[in-house]
């Protein structure tokens, strides 16, 4: 029961902190931070009861470490996955030779033609393991795991970033840098 509640709050936070802060009248700063007292007030007006202890619990127990709670400055933000334009201050990082992207079988033809692009998000999301990629792909349909020649891309000047919670991000992946199964 408690876990279910935490999952509901986590989903709510993902929606608000990544995609639709305005839907509850919240504003994020340029780095994606929301003021916690303001978040609690805005959420309450929309029927969602939050508190510092609850946020602490949800952030600490989150399976993917999706959020950072900065208690000292009373602010919170999502670690990745945004569609609203924020600057998370990522520094480029050299990726391993191969990274993986999980998608659904019905998108493979389009990716073959156009490569990977961020769609509604700010980045293309890549995983360090095939297993994680398969889970990501399964959210969209029958999962297909693509292998990305990350090392080669990086060598040719393509930038990669590693989010706080271990997700690899990049702006796009040309089809020529993808091994299709
Ligand atoms: C696909 C979850 C057609 C792409 C996960 C994907 C991840 C194309 C979909 C994070 C395409 C976008 C992100 C092209 C890309 N033609 N389809 N040219 N290029 N696509 O949800 O990577 O639980 O925005 O393959 O774990 O699935 O939210 O991205 O299927 O880390 O924390 O377009 O979301 O994390 O879908 O998932 P998404 P994603 P959280």
XYZ file of N, CA, C and O and ligand atoms in Angstrom:
764
model
N 0.838 -1.204 0.000
C 0.000 0.000 0.000
C 0.870 1.250 0.000
O 0.713 2.153 -0.802
N 1.807 1.261 0.954
C 2.737 2.379 1.040
C 3.536 2.502 -0.257
O 3.749 3.605 -0.776
N 3.956 1.308 -0.778
C 4.730 1.320 -2.037
C 3.906 1.866 -3.191
O 4.410 2.595 -4.039
N 2.632 1.487 -3.225
C 1.749 2.001 -4.270
C 1.634 3.511 -4.194
O 1.667 4.199 -5.216
N 1.495 4.010 -2.969
C 1.373 5.455 -2.805
C 2.652 6.147 -3.286
O 2.604 7.149 -3.989
N 3.801 5.549 -2.923
C 5.072 6.140 -3.355
C 5.174 6.154 -4.873
O 5.675 7.104 -5.468
N 4.693 5.060 -5.504
C 4.753 5.009 -6.967
C 3.870 6.093 -7.580
O 4.250 6.748 -8.542
N 2.693 6.297 -7.016
C 1.786 7.336 -7.511
C 2.433 8.717 -7.393
O 2.391 9.521 -8.331
N 3.058 8.966 -6.240
C 3.702 10.268 -6.037
C 4.881 10.423 -6.999
O 5.085 11.487 -7.596
N 5.641 9.343 -7.210
C 6.774 9.393 -8.136
C 6.305 9.722 -9.554
O 6.919 10.532 -10.254
N 5.207 9.103 -9.967
C 4.668 9.384 -11.311
C 4.231 10.834 -11.416
O 4.466 11.502 -12.431
N 3.586 11.312 -10.365
C 3.153 12.703 -10.336
C 4.372 13.635 -10.454
O 4.382 14.571 -11.253
N 5.419 13.336 -9.681
C 6.627 14.178 -9.720
C 7.274 14.137 -11.104
O 7.736 15.160 -11.612
N 7.316 12.951 -11.736
C 7.885 12.861 -13.087
C 7.117 13.759 -14.045
O 7.708 14.502 -14.833
N 5.806 13.694 -13.975
C 4.971 14.501 -14.864
C 5.224 15.995 -14.640
O 5.451 16.750 -15.590
N 5.231 16.409 -13.380
C 5.352 17.828 -13.045
C 6.776 18.347 -13.262
O 6.978 19.434 -13.785
N 7.771 17.563 -12.847
C 9.151 18.075 -12.870
C 9.831 17.889 -14.219
O 10.869 18.487 -14.483
N 9.233 17.029 -15.106
C 9.847 16.838 -16.417
C 9.047 17.474 -17.544
O 9.608 17.880 -18.554
N 7.734 17.449 -17.390
C 6.899 17.755 -18.554
C 5.924 18.921 -18.383
O 5.822 19.769 -19.251
N 5.191 18.939 -17.275
C 4.105 19.919 -17.185
C 4.044 20.670 -15.865
O 3.017 20.645 -15.180
N 5.134 21.374 -15.500
C 5.079 22.123 -14.237
C 3.922 23.128 -14.236
O 3.264 23.330 -13.212
N 3.659 23.713 -15.401
C 2.605 24.720 -15.499
C 1.218 24.188 -15.205
O 0.336 24.952 -14.815
N 1.037 22.898 -15.339
C -0.308 22.337 -15.135
C -0.764 22.486 -13.687
O -1.950 22.435 -13.403
N 0.156 22.665 -12.740
C -0.256 22.965 -11.357
C 0.227 24.367 -10.952
O 0.261 24.704 -9.773
N 0.624 25.169 -11.940
C 1.030 26.545 -11.656
C 2.424 26.663 -11.065
O 2.767 27.646 -10.416
N 3.250 25.640 -11.316
C 4.613 25.642 -10.771
C 5.579 26.133 -11.854
O 5.351 25.907 -13.036
N 6.649 26.821 -11.430
C 7.700 27.152 -12.395
C 9.001 26.508 -11.956
O 9.306 26.439 -10.764
N 9.756 26.014 -12.940
C 11.090 25.473 -12.671
C 12.100 26.548 -13.007
O 11.855 27.370 -13.895
N 13.242 26.555 -12.334
C 14.281 27.492 -12.746
C 15.018 26.917 -13.964
O 14.696 25.824 -14.436
N 15.997 27.668 -14.463
C 16.653 27.282 -15.720
C 17.367 25.938 -15.601
O 17.590 25.247 -16.586
N 17.697 25.564 -14.367
C 18.386 24.286 -14.149
C 17.412 23.170 -13.770
O 17.824 22.086 -13.365
N 16.130 23.460 -13.882
C 15.131 22.417 -13.658
C 14.696 22.239 -12.211
O 13.950 21.314 -11.890
N 15.141 23.130 -11.311
C 14.783 22.992 -9.893
C 13.407 23.590 -9.615
O 13.070 24.658 -10.136
N 12.654 22.914 -8.754
C 11.411 23.463 -8.217
C 11.633 23.746 -6.737
O 12.284 22.960 -6.043
N 11.076 24.859 -6.286
C 11.114 25.210 -4.878
C 10.146 24.278 -4.131
O 8.975 24.177 -4.492
N 10.650 23.592 -3.092
C 9.815 22.576 -2.436
C 8.558 23.164 -1.773
O 7.457 22.645 -1.990
N 8.664 24.256 -0.988
C 7.431 24.822 -0.418
C 6.407 25.210 -1.496
O 5.210 24.980 -1.329
N 6.914 25.746 -2.628
C 5.994 26.114 -3.705
C 5.364 24.864 -4.338
O 4.154 24.829 -4.602
N 6.187 23.831 -4.518
C 5.671 22.565 -5.070
C 4.567 22.004 -4.172
O 3.506 21.587 -4.645
N 4.822 22.012 -2.852
C 3.839 21.465 -1.911
C 2.526 22.259 -1.985
O 1.438 21.685 -2.024
N 2.647 23.585 -2.082
C 1.462 24.447 -2.158
C 0.676 24.201 -3.455
O -0.536 24.022 -3.447
N 1.411 24.191 -4.578
C 0.758 23.993 -5.878
C 0.086 22.626 -5.954
O -1.026 22.485 -6.469
N 0.775 21.601 -5.440
C 0.227 20.243 -5.495
C -1.044 20.163 -4.654
O -2.043 19.573 -5.076
N -0.996 20.786 -3.465
C -2.159 20.743 -2.562
C -3.387 21.346 -3.236
O -4.497 20.820 -3.135
N -3.173 22.448 -3.960
C -4.292 23.093 -4.667
C -4.881 22.178 -5.722
O -5.998 22.354 -6.158
N -4.089 21.191 -6.160
C -4.587 20.247 -7.154
C -4.868 18.882 -6.541
O -4.859 17.859 -7.228
N -5.044 18.866 -5.233
C -5.512 17.652 -4.556
C -4.438 16.609 -4.286
O -4.748 15.470 -3.973
N -3.168 16.992 -4.397
C -2.107 16.027 -4.102
C -1.369 16.498 -2.844
O -0.783 17.578 -2.827
N -1.430 15.675 -1.801
C -0.811 16.054 -0.528
C 0.649 15.613 -0.491
O 0.935 14.431 -0.501
N 1.534 16.578 -0.464
C 2.965 16.268 -0.354
C 3.487 16.864 0.941
O 2.866 17.749 1.523
N 4.622 16.372 1.390
C 5.295 16.947 2.547
C 6.775 16.650 2.383
O 7.145 15.791 1.583
N 7.603 17.344 3.138
C 9.036 17.083 3.051
C 9.353 15.624 3.392
O 10.079 14.974 2.636
N 8.811 15.059 4.485
C 9.117 13.645 4.782
C 8.687 12.700 3.659
O 9.413 11.757 3.332
N 7.523 12.970 3.057
C 7.056 12.102 1.969
C 7.994 12.231 0.763
O 8.382 11.228 0.157
N 8.382 13.449 0.423
C 9.301 13.650 -0.711
C 10.622 12.939 -0.440
O 11.180 12.268 -1.305
N 11.099 13.074 0.790
C 12.363 12.438 1.189
C 12.282 10.929 0.939
O 13.187 10.317 0.372
N 11.163 10.345 1.358
C 10.949 8.910 1.241
C 10.872 8.483 -0.231
O 11.504 7.518 -0.651
N 10.097 9.224 -1.012
C 9.912 8.879 -2.427
C 11.241 8.993 -3.185
O 11.598 8.127 -3.972
N 11.977 10.055 -2.904
C 13.253 10.268 -3.601
C 14.255 9.177 -3.217
O 14.934 8.610 -4.065
N 14.317 8.851 -1.925
C 15.289 7.853 -1.450
C 14.966 6.455 -1.969
O 15.862 5.693 -2.311
N 13.676 6.117 -2.030
C 13.292 4.750 -2.408
C 13.072 4.574 -3.892
O 12.770 3.474 -4.345
N 13.204 5.640 -4.674
C 12.872 5.526 -6.087
C 13.771 4.528 -6.796
O 15.004 4.614 -6.714
N 13.148 3.581 -7.507
C 13.918 2.491 -8.111
C 14.972 2.978 -9.092
O 16.008 2.363 -9.244
N 14.710 4.076 -9.775
C 15.697 4.565 -10.749
C 16.395 5.850 -10.316
O 17.068 6.482 -11.122
N 16.225 6.212 -9.055
C 16.845 7.458 -8.562
C 16.521 8.603 -9.523
O 17.410 9.297 -10.026
N 15.232 8.786 -9.779
C 14.800 9.769 -10.777
C 14.948 11.218 -10.343
O 14.937 12.118 -11.157
N 15.051 11.460 -9.009
C 15.004 12.840 -8.522
C 16.181 13.153 -7.607
O 16.732 12.266 -6.972
N 16.526 14.438 -7.550
C 17.479 14.909 -6.546
C 16.750 15.895 -5.648
O 16.123 16.837 -6.126
N 16.819 15.624 -4.329
C 16.244 16.531 -3.343
C 17.402 17.245 -2.660
O 18.248 16.598 -2.051
N 17.435 18.559 -2.826
C 18.480 19.372 -2.216
C 17.861 20.025 -0.979
O 17.223 21.071 -1.084
N 18.022 19.358 0.158
C 17.310 19.812 1.374
C 17.811 21.157 1.853
O 17.046 21.973 2.366
N 19.101 21.377 1.701
C 19.685 22.621 2.187
C 19.018 23.824 1.528
O 18.712 24.815 2.170
N 18.800 23.710 0.217
C 18.173 24.818 -0.509
C 16.681 24.595 -0.757
O 16.076 25.331 -1.547
N 16.134 23.566 -0.130
C 14.699 23.272 -0.265
C 14.242 23.232 -1.705
O 13.300 23.925 -2.101
N 14.953 22.457 -2.525
C 14.554 22.359 -3.926
C 14.680 20.924 -4.412
O 15.412 20.111 -3.820
N 13.989 20.629 -5.487
C 13.944 19.268 -6.011
C 13.939 19.332 -7.539
O 13.389 20.275 -8.130
N 14.587 18.352 -8.195
C 14.484 18.292 -9.646
C 14.574 16.849 -10.137
O 15.019 15.959 -9.397
N 14.145 16.628 -11.358
C 14.285 15.319 -11.988
C 15.684 15.209 -12.568
O 16.249 16.202 -13.040
N 16.251 14.019 -12.516
C 17.633 13.826 -12.984
C 17.767 13.695 -14.495
O 18.852 13.845 -15.046
N 16.681 13.379 -15.163
C 16.690 13.266 -16.627
C 15.264 13.075 -17.109
O 14.352 12.988 -16.309
N 15.101 12.975 -18.415
C 13.805 12.630 -18.980
C 12.910 13.803 -19.331
O 11.764 13.609 -19.702
N 13.436 15.026 -19.207
C 12.604 16.218 -19.442
C 12.142 16.382 -20.886
O 12.852 16.020 -21.815
N 10.969 16.987 -21.029
C 10.594 17.549 -22.319
C 10.631 19.078 -22.242
O 10.816 19.739 -23.251
N 10.441 19.651 -21.055
C 10.615 21.109 -20.943
C 12.101 21.426 -21.001
O 12.941 20.640 -20.554
N 12.394 22.600 -21.568
C 13.780 22.935 -21.796
C 14.456 23.363 -20.501
O 14.131 24.382 -19.923
N 15.373 22.544 -20.009
C 16.142 22.886 -18.814
C 17.600 22.541 -19.093
O 17.894 21.728 -19.959
N 18.483 23.192 -18.337
C 19.904 22.895 -18.488
C 20.374 22.218 -17.213
O 20.545 22.857 -16.185
N 20.578 20.900 -17.280
C 20.942 20.155 -16.079
C 22.438 20.234 -15.796
O 22.920 19.690 -14.811
N 23.171 20.924 -16.650
C 24.591 21.120 -16.399
C 25.432 19.868 -16.605
O 26.462 19.697 -15.962
N 24.985 18.997 -17.481
C 25.751 17.783 -17.760
C 27.100 18.139 -18.363
O 27.200 19.027 -19.197
N 28.138 17.409 -17.952
C 29.417 17.555 -18.646
C 29.604 16.327 -19.528
O 29.286 15.212 -19.113
N 30.098 16.552 -20.747
C 30.287 15.430 -21.665
C 31.190 14.365 -21.041
O 32.098 14.693 -20.278
N 30.887 13.124 -21.350
C 31.651 12.016 -20.767
C 31.880 10.964 -21.848
O 31.002 10.709 -22.667
N 33.069 10.383 -21.845
C 33.370 9.362 -22.846
C 32.570 8.092 -22.560
O 32.645 7.550 -21.456
N 31.793 7.636 -23.518
C 30.961 6.450 -23.293
C 31.754 5.173 -23.497
O 32.842 5.196 -24.070
N 31.220 4.042 -23.062
C 31.834 2.758 -23.401
C 31.697 2.525 -24.903
O 30.961 3.253 -25.581
N 32.375 1.540 -25.413
C 32.355 1.315 -26.861
C 30.938 1.094 -27.388
O 30.564 1.602 -28.431
N 30.136 0.353 -26.620
C 28.761 0.109 -27.050
C 27.763 0.512 -25.984
O 27.990 0.287 -24.801
N 26.686 1.140 -26.419
C 25.552 1.407 -25.548
C 24.338 0.779 -26.232
O 24.428 0.351 -27.382
N 23.219 0.737 -25.516
C 22.040 0.042 -26.058
C 20.817 0.941 -26.015
O 20.691 1.797 -25.128
N 19.955 0.761 -26.991
C 18.705 1.511 -26.996
C 17.550 0.532 -27.169
O 17.530 -0.250 -28.121
N 16.614 0.592 -26.234
C 15.441 -0.269 -26.316
C 14.306 0.475 -26.982
O 13.980 1.599 -26.601
N 13.730 -0.156 -27.982
C 12.581 0.453 -28.633
C 11.559 -0.635 -28.930
O 11.742 -1.785 -28.540
N 10.471 -0.269 -29.608
C 9.453 -1.265 -29.947
C 9.640 -1.684 -31.400
O 10.106 -0.892 -32.225
N 9.260 -2.925 -31.708
C 9.483 -3.452 -33.066
C 8.868 -2.552 -34.136
O 9.431 -2.386 -35.210
N 7.747 -1.898 -33.816
C 7.065 -1.105 -34.853
C 7.773 0.209 -35.206
O 7.381 0.882 -36.150
N 8.811 0.600 -34.410
C 9.519 1.842 -34.746
C 10.831 1.568 -35.487
O 11.470 2.500 -35.968
N 11.208 0.281 -35.585
C 12.532 -0.043 -36.110
C 12.728 0.464 -37.550
O 13.787 1.004 -37.887
N 11.706 0.324 -38.383
C 11.852 0.766 -39.775
C 12.151 2.258 -39.864
O 13.020 2.693 -40.621
N 11.444 3.026 -39.071
C 11.650 4.472 -39.059
C 13.064 4.814 -38.561
O 13.740 5.701 -39.104
N 13.514 4.095 -37.535
C 14.852 4.350 -36.991
C 15.923 3.955 -38.010
O 16.936 4.641 -38.161
N 15.663 2.873 -38.741
C 16.574 2.458 -39.805
C 16.757 3.579 -40.833
O 17.840 3.820 -41.342
N 15.691 4.264 -41.118
C 15.734 5.335 -42.107
C 16.302 6.638 -41.552
O 17.088 7.305 -42.203
N 15.862 7.017 -40.343
C 16.183 8.359 -39.839
C 17.178 8.386 -38.695
O 17.572 9.464 -38.254
N 17.547 7.223 -38.152
C 18.372 7.213 -36.950
C 17.510 7.515 -35.732
O 16.282 7.603 -35.846
N 18.151 7.668 -34.571
C 17.409 7.968 -33.342
C 17.385 9.466 -33.099
O 18.433 10.123 -33.129
N 16.209 9.991 -32.827
C 16.107 11.393 -32.416
C 15.255 11.448 -31.147
O 14.526 10.507 -30.838
N 15.345 12.559 -30.394
C 14.773 12.599 -29.040
C 13.250 12.565 -28.969
O 12.706 12.436 -27.885
N 12.554 12.673 -30.076
C 11.089 12.743 -30.049
C 10.677 13.879 -29.118
O 11.120 14.989 -29.334
N 9.872 13.595 -28.078
C 9.389 14.716 -27.259
C 10.378 15.123 -26.168
O 10.189 16.127 -25.496
N 11.431 14.341 -25.963
C 12.359 14.685 -24.884
C 13.530 15.511 -25.408
O 13.650 15.759 -26.595
N 14.435 15.889 -24.480
C 15.577 16.711 -24.889
C 16.707 15.860 -25.445
O 17.557 16.354 -26.176
N 16.743 14.578 -25.067
C 17.834 13.700 -25.485
C 17.312 12.336 -25.905
O 16.230 11.916 -25.487
N 18.129 11.637 -26.665
C 17.926 10.208 -26.883
C 18.488 9.506 -25.643
O 19.579 9.860 -25.170
N 17.740 8.537 -25.120
C 18.169 7.832 -23.908
C 18.788 6.488 -24.279
O 18.174 5.697 -24.988
N 19.984 6.247 -23.757
C 20.696 5.005 -24.034
C 21.021 4.310 -22.716
O 21.166 4.964 -21.680
N 21.119 2.991 -22.770
C 21.373 2.215 -21.560
C 22.732 1.547 -21.639
O 23.219 1.221 -22.722
N 23.311 1.285 -20.468
C 24.617 0.627 -20.417
C 24.490 -0.873 -20.630
O 25.453 -1.530 -21.016
N 23.322 -1.424 -20.367
C 23.153 -2.878 -20.531
C 21.964 -3.203 -21.433
O 21.006 -2.443 -21.522
N 22.063 -4.373 -22.066
C 20.974 -4.839 -22.929
C 19.698 -5.048 -22.127
O 18.601 -4.783 -22.602
N 19.878 -5.541 -20.886
C 18.712 -5.837 -20.037
C 17.887 -4.582 -19.766
O 16.659 -4.589 -19.893
N 18.588 -3.512 -19.378
C 17.881 -2.259 -19.121
C 17.201 -1.773 -20.391
O 16.044 -1.347 -20.374
N 17.917 -1.865 -21.515
C 17.345 -1.405 -22.781
C 16.072 -2.179 -23.124
O 15.088 -1.609 -23.607
N 16.105 -3.488 -22.842
C 14.915 -4.303 -23.155
C 13.720 -3.826 -22.333
O 12.613 -3.707 -22.839
N 13.958 -3.525 -21.056
C 12.878 -3.029 -20.188
C 12.333 -1.696 -20.709
O 11.124 -1.474 -20.739
N 13.241 -0.815 -21.130
C 12.817 0.490 -21.665
C 11.969 0.278 -22.922
O 10.905 0.879 -23.087
N 12.422 -0.621 -23.803
C 11.706 -0.871 -25.048
C 10.331 -1.471 -24.826
O 9.372 -1.154 -25.546
N 10.237 -2.311 -23.779
C 8.975 -3.011 -23.512
C 7.859 -2.046 -23.116
O 6.681 -2.380 -23.210
N 8.231 -0.818 -22.689
C 7.208 0.188 -22.369
C 6.423 0.584 -23.614
O 5.330 1.130 -23.525
N 7.008 0.348 -24.791
C 6.388 0.833 -26.030
C 5.768 -0.279 -26.875
O 5.091 0.005 -27.850
N 6.057 -1.532 -26.560
C 5.547 -2.637 -27.383
C 6.482 -3.825 -27.299
O 7.173 -4.009 -26.294
N 6.533 -4.609 -28.371
C 7.440 -5.760 -28.399
C 8.870 -5.221 -28.453
O 9.250 -4.555 -29.416
N 9.679 -5.486 -27.397
C 10.980 -4.805 -27.312
C 12.015 -5.292 -28.328
O 12.097 -6.489 -28.617
N 12.755 -4.342 -28.864
C 13.891 -4.624 -29.739
C 15.074 -3.843 -29.174
O 14.929 -2.672 -28.820
N 16.219 -4.504 -29.061
C 17.403 -3.826 -28.523
C 18.369 -3.489 -29.653
O 18.806 -4.373 -30.391
N 18.667 -2.204 -29.797
C 19.620 -1.745 -30.814
C 20.972 -1.520 -30.148
O 21.036 -1.036 -29.022
N 22.038 -1.876 -30.839
C 23.383 -1.643 -30.308
C 23.947 -0.376 -30.961
O 23.910 -0.235 -32.184
N 24.420 0.522 -30.123
C 24.900 1.832 -30.600
C 26.425 1.862 -30.544
O 27.013 1.585 -29.495
N 27.042 2.228 -31.647
C 28.513 2.318 -31.691
C 28.960 3.617 -31.020
O 29.438 4.558 -31.667
N 28.809 3.666 -29.689
C 29.027 4.911 -28.959
C 30.486 5.367 -29.004
O 30.770 6.553 -29.172
N 31.401 4.411 -28.859
C 32.819 4.756 -28.851
C 33.230 5.444 -30.147
O 33.895 6.485 -30.133
N 32.781 4.855 -31.248
C 33.101 5.414 -32.564
C 32.513 6.812 -32.734
O 33.182 7.732 -33.205
N 31.265 6.958 -32.315
C 30.602 8.262 -32.414
C 31.349 9.314 -31.600
O 31.567 10.432 -32.062
N 31.730 8.932 -30.373
C 32.429 9.865 -29.487
C 33.744 10.302 -30.123
O 34.117 11.481 -30.078
N 34.424 9.329 -30.744
C 35.702 9.644 -31.397
C 35.525 10.644 -32.520
O 36.411 11.452 -32.795
N 34.361 10.596 -33.158
C 34.149 11.527 -34.262
C 33.502 12.819 -33.785
O 32.980 13.604 -34.577
N 33.511 13.062 -32.449
C 33.110 14.362 -31.930
C 31.692 14.448 -31.384
O 31.261 15.509 -30.912
N 30.968 13.356 -31.433
C 29.610 13.303 -30.909
C 29.649 13.357 -29.373
O 30.467 12.685 -28.761
N 28.780 14.161 -28.737
C 28.827 14.288 -27.277
C 27.842 13.356 -26.567
O 26.711 13.177 -27.007
N 28.318 12.774 -25.481
C 27.490 11.913 -24.641
C 27.521 12.451 -23.216
O 28.522 13.024 -22.784
N 26.427 12.260 -22.495
C 26.327 12.702 -21.111
C 25.806 11.535 -20.284
O 25.036 10.712 -20.782
N 26.222 11.504 -19.011
C 25.730 10.478 -18.099
C 24.921 11.174 -17.014
O 25.457 12.006 -16.278
N 23.636 10.858 -16.920
C 22.799 11.532 -15.920
C 23.153 11.014 -14.530
O 23.787 9.973 -14.376
N 22.702 11.773 -13.540
C 22.912 11.450 -12.126
C 22.515 9.996 -11.823
O 23.103 9.351 -10.975
N 21.509 9.501 -12.529
C 21.010 8.150 -12.240
C 21.411 7.116 -13.299
O 20.719 6.127 -13.514
N 22.531 7.379 -13.987
C 23.108 6.320 -14.810
C 22.517 6.132 -16.199
O 22.767 5.109 -16.833
N 21.722 7.104 -16.677
C 21.193 7.016 -18.034
C 22.128 7.793 -18.971
O 22.498 8.924 -18.681
N 22.525 7.152 -20.078
C 23.359 7.848 -21.065
C 22.462 8.658 -21.995
O 21.413 8.167 -22.433
N 22.885 9.888 -22.276
C 22.080 10.785 -23.097
C 22.915 11.327 -24.242
O 24.113 11.558 -24.096
N 22.275 11.523 -25.384
C 22.953 12.167 -26.500
C 21.893 12.811 -27.377
O 20.704 12.552 -27.221
N 22.339 13.705 -28.274
C 21.331 14.467 -29.015
C 20.648 13.672 -30.121
O 19.461 13.846 -30.364
N 21.400 12.834 -30.776
C 20.819 11.987 -31.822
C 21.816 10.900 -32.159
O 22.988 11.006 -31.817
N 21.345 9.867 -32.812
C 22.233 8.784 -33.239
C 21.944 8.488 -34.706
O 20.836 8.062 -35.048
N 22.901 8.728 -35.605
C 22.667 8.421 -37.010
C 22.498 6.913 -37.229
O 23.085 6.112 -36.492
N 21.721 6.575 -38.219
C 21.436 5.155 -38.479
C 22.721 4.368 -38.736
O 22.824 3.188 -38.381
N 23.724 5.044 -39.304
C 24.976 4.357 -39.612
C 25.723 3.907 -38.352
O 26.634 3.090 -38.433
N 25.351 4.447 -37.192
C 26.030 4.074 -35.945
C 25.215 3.066 -35.136
O 25.426 2.889 -33.941
N 24.252 2.432 -35.799
C 23.380 1.479 -35.099
C 23.514 0.086 -35.709
O 23.477 -0.059 -36.936
N 23.696 -0.922 -34.863
C 23.558 -2.316 -35.323
C 22.122 -2.751 -35.065
O 21.652 -2.715 -33.926
N 21.435 -3.145 -36.119
C 20.067 -3.641 -35.963
C 20.114 -5.168 -35.831
O 20.922 -5.802 -36.494
N 19.269 -5.751 -34.984
C 19.325 -7.205 -34.794
C 18.847 -7.951 -36.049
O 18.099 -7.406 -36.832
C 11.604 6.169 -30.496
C 12.168 5.969 -19.064
C 10.608 6.464 -34.733
C 12.489 5.625 -29.403
C 13.156 4.992 -19.660
C 11.490 5.481 -28.269
C 14.188 5.887 -20.312
C 11.883 6.802 -32.866
C 10.494 6.602 -28.524
C 13.431 7.158 -20.588
C 12.852 7.464 -33.643
C 10.620 7.747 -27.551
C 13.290 7.397 -22.062
C 12.624 7.600 -35.028
C 13.528 7.430 -31.606
N 11.492 7.088 -35.522
N 10.768 6.305 -33.417
N 13.487 8.226 -35.841
N 13.853 7.855 -32.820
N 12.327 6.800 -31.616
O 9.713 7.413 -23.874
O 14.061 6.017 -24.705
O 10.932 5.618 -16.212
O 10.639 9.443 -25.091
O 13.059 4.391 -29.776
O 13.710 4.146 -18.690
O 11.729 4.991 -24.519
O 10.618 7.798 -17.342
O 12.099 7.491 -24.779
O 10.822 4.249 -28.337
O 15.296 6.156 -19.535
O 12.492 7.478 -15.719
O 10.782 7.091 -29.839
O 12.154 7.000 -19.988
O 12.607 6.421 -17.844
O 10.106 7.311 -26.314
O 12.635 6.294 -22.671
P 10.572 7.981 -24.952
P 12.658 6.102 -24.237
P 11.603 6.849 -16.694
